[in-house]
Every structure is written in C-alpha cells, then in structure tokens.
PDB file of C-alpha atoms in Angstrom:
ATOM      1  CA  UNK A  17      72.857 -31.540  53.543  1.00  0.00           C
ATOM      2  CA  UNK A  18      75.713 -33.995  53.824  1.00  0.00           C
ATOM      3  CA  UNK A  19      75.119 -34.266  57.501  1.00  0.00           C
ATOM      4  CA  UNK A  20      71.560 -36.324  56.792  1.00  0.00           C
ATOM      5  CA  UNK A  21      73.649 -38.876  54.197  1.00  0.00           C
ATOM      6  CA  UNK A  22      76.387 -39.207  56.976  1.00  0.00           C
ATOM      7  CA  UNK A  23      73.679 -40.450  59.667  1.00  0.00           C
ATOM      8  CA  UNK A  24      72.017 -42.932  56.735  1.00  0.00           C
ATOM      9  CA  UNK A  25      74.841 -44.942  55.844  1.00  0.00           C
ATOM     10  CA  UNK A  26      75.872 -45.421  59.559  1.00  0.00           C
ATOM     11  CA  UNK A  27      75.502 -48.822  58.437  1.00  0.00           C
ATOM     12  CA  UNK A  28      78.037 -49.381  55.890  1.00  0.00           C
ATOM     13  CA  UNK A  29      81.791 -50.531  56.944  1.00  0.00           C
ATOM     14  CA  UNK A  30      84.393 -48.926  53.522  1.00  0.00           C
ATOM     15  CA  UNK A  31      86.546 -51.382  53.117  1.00  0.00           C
ATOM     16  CA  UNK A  32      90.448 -50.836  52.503  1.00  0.00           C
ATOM     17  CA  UNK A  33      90.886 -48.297  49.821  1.00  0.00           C
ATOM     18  CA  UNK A  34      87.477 -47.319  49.041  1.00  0.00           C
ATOM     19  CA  UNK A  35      85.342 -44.509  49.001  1.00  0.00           C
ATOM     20  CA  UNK A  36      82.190 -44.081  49.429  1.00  0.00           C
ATOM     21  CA  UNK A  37      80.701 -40.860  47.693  1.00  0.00           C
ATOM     22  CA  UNK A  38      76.883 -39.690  46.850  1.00  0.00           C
ATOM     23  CA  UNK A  39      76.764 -38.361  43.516  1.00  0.00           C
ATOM     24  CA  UNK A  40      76.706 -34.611  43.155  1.00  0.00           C
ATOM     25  CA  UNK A  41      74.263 -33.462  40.721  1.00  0.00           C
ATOM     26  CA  UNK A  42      74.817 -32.059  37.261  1.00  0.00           C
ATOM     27  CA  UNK A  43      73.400 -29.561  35.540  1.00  0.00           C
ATOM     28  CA  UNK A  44      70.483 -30.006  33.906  1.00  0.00           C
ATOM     29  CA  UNK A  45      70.589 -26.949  31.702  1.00  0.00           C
ATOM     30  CA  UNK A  46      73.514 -25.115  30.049  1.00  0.00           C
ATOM     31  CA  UNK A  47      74.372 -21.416  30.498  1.00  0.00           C
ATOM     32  CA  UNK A  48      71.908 -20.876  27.113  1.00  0.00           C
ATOM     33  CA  UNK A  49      69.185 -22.620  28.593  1.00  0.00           C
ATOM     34  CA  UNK A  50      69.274 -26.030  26.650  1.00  0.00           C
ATOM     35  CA  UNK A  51      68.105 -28.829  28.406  1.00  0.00           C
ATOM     36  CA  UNK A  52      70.376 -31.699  28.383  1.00  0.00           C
ATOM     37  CA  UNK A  53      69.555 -35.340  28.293  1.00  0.00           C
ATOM     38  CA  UNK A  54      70.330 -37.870  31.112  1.00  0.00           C
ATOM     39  CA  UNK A  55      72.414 -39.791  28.471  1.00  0.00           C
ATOM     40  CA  UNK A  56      74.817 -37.141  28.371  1.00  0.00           C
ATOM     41  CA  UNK A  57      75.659 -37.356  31.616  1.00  0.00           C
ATOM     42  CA  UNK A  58      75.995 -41.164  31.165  1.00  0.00           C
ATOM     43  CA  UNK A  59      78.561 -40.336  28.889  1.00  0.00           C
ATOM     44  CA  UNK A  60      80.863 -38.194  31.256  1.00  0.00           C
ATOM     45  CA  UNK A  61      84.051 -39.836  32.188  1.00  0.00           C
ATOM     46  CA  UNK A  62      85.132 -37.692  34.663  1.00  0.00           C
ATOM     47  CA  UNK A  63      82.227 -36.964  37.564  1.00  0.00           C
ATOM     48  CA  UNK A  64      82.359 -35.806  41.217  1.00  0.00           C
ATOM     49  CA  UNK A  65      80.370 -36.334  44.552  1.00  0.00           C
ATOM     50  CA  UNK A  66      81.269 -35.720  48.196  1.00  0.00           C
ATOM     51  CA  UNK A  67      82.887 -38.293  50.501  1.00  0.00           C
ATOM     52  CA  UNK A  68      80.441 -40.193  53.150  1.00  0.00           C
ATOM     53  CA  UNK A  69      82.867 -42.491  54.127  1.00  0.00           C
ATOM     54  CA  UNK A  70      86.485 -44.049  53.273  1.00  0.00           C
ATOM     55  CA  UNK A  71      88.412 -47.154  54.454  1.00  0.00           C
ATOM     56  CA  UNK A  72      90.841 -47.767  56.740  1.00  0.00           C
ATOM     57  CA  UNK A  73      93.144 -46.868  54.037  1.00  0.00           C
ATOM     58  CA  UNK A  74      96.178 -49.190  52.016  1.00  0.00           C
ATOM     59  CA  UNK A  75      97.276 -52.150  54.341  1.00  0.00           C
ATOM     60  CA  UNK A  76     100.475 -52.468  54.907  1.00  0.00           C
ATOM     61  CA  UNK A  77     101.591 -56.151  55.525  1.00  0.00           C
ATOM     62  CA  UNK A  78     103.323 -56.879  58.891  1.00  0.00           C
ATOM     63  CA  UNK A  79     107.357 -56.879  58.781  1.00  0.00           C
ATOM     64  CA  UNK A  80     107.488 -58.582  61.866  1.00  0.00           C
ATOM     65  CA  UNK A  81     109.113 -62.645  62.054  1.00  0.00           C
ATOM     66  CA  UNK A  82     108.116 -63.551  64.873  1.00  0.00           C
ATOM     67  CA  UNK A  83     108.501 -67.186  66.969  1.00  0.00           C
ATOM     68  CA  UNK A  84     105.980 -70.135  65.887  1.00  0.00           C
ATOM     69  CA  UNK A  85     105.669 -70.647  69.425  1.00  0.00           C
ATOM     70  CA  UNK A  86     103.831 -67.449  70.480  1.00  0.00           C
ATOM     71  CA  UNK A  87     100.357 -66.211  69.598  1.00  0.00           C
ATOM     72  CA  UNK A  88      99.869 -64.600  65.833  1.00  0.00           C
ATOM     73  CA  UNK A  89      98.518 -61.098  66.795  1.00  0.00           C
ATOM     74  CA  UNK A  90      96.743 -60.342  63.157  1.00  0.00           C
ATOM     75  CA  UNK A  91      97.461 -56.077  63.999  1.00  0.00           C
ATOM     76  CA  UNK A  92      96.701 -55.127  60.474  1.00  0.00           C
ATOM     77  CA  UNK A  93      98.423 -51.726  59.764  1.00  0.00           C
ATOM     78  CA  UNK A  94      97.106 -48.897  56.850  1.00  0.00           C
ATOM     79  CA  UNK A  95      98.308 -46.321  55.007  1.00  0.00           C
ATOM     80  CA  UNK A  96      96.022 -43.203  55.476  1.00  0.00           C
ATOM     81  CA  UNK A  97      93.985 -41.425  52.488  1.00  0.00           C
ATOM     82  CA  UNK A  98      93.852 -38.443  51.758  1.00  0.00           C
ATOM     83  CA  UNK A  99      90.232 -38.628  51.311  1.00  0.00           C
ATOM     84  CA  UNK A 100      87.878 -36.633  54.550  1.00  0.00           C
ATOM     85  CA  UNK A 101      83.890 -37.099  55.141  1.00  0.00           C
ATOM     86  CA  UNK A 102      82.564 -34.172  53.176  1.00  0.00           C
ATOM     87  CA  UNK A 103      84.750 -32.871  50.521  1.00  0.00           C
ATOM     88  CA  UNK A 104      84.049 -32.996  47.145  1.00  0.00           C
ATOM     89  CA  UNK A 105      85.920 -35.405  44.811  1.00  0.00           C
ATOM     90  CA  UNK A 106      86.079 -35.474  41.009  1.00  0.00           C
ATOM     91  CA  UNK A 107      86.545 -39.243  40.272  1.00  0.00           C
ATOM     92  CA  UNK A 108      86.718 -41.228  37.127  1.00  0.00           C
ATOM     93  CA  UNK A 109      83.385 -43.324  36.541  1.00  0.00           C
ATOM     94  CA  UNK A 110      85.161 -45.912  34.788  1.00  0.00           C
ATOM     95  CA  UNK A 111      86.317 -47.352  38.069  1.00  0.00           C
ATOM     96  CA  UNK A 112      83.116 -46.533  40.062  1.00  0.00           C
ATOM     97  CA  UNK A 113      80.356 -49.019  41.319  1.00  0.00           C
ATOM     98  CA  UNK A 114      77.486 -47.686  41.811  1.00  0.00           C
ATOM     99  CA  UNK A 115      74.971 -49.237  44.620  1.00  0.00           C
ATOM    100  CA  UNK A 116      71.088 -48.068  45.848  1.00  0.00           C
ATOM    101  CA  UNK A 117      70.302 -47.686  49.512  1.00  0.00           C
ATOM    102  CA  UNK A 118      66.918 -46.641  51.021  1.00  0.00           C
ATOM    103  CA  UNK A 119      66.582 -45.431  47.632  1.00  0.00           C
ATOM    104  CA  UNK A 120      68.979 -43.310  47.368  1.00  0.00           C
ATOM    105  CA  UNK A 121      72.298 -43.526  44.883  1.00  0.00           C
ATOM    106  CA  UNK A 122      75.457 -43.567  46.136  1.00  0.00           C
ATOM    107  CA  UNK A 123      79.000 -45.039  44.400  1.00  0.00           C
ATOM    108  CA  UNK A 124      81.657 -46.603  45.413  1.00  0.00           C
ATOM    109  CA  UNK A 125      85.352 -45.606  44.223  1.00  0.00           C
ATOM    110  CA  UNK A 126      88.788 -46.631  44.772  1.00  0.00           C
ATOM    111  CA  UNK A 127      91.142 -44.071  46.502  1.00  0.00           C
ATOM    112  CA  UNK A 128      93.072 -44.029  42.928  1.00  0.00           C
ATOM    113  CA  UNK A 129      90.193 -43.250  40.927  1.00  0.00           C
ATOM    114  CA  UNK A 130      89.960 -39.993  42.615  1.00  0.00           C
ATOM    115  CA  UNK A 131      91.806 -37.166  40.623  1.00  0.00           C
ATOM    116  CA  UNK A 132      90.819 -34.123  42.685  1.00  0.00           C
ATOM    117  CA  UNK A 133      89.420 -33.195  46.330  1.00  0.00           C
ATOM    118  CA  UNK A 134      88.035 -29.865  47.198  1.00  0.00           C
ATOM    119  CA  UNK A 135      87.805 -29.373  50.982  1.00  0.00           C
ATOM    120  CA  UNK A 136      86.293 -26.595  53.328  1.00  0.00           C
ATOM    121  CA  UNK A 137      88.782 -25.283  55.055  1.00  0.00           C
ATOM    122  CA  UNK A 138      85.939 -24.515  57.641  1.00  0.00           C
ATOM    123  CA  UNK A 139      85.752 -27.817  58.760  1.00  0.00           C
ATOM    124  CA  UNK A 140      89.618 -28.522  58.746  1.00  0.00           C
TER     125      UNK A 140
END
C-alpha cells in the first residue's frame, strides 16, 4: 500500500526539516458501533500517517573562513532525521499543512511536530 504513494509523489523535493506523510485513516466507528462524525476527527490534536518522504534534514551552517580570493563552494551540510519512508508517525495537526495531489491528501509536517514513530523492524 505505501509502495503505490511512494511511486506518486516521485515528484515532490521535502525540503529541510519536513515531512511528508499521507494521512492514516481513523476509525469511523467505535468499539460499540457508533458512528462518528468527520468533525470529530477535525477536532483531534494529535493524528498520525506514514512517512513518504523527508528532507535533507537540519542544515548546519558552514564553519569554514575561508580566503575572498578562492571560489565559495556553497556544500550545504544537514543534520539527519530520525524520520524513514514508511513508518508511522503520530504528529501534532496544529503544525501540519495539508496539500491535494492527483486527488489524493497528503500533509506536510515539521520534523518537531512529530511526537512518535513506529517502524517495521522488517524493513530496517
């Protein structure tokens, strides 16, 4: 299942420390059978969805002084995430974006926002 996202958003460049997740979906029903409205999930602060891609991670800037005379190599450097294509993260929504492509959802969060990860240990 996440394999056909991953080939869809192909695409999309994550910028720094970003994530870009598609929205797992909640329950529609609780364990007595009530149906629940789509406002309540609205109302959820805390949500989760599984990683389709991250950014390069938190750039560091470069310590290096080097001579005016020779030639500026920009060699941005980043600090990793923790973040992996396909686990499932519980994020806060409060800090999410949320964006449509070829009609499907997907949202974008910072790296911070993220509170938990749940990873296969299959695919590690």
């Amino acid at each position: 299942m996440i394999q056909d996202y991953l080939n869809t958003v192909d695409k999309f460049i994550v910028v720094g420390d970003r994530v870009l997740l598609k929205p797992r979906d909640m329950e529609t029903r609780t364990k007595s059978g009530l149906v629940l409205p789509v406002t309540v999930k609205e109302k959820e602060e805390i949500q989760s969805g599984y990683v389709i891609k991250t950014g390069p991670g938190y750039p560091i800037p470069s310590n290096e002084m080097d001579e005016s005379w020779k030639e500026n190599v920009d060699e941005t450097r980043y600090i990793g995430m923790q973040a992996k294509e396909g686990d499932l993260a519980i994020f806060l929504k409060s800090s999410s974006h949320e964006i449509e492509f070829e009609n499907e959802k997907y949202v974008i969060v910072p790296h911070g926002s993220i509170l938990l990860l749940i990873r296969d240990e299959e695919r590690v």
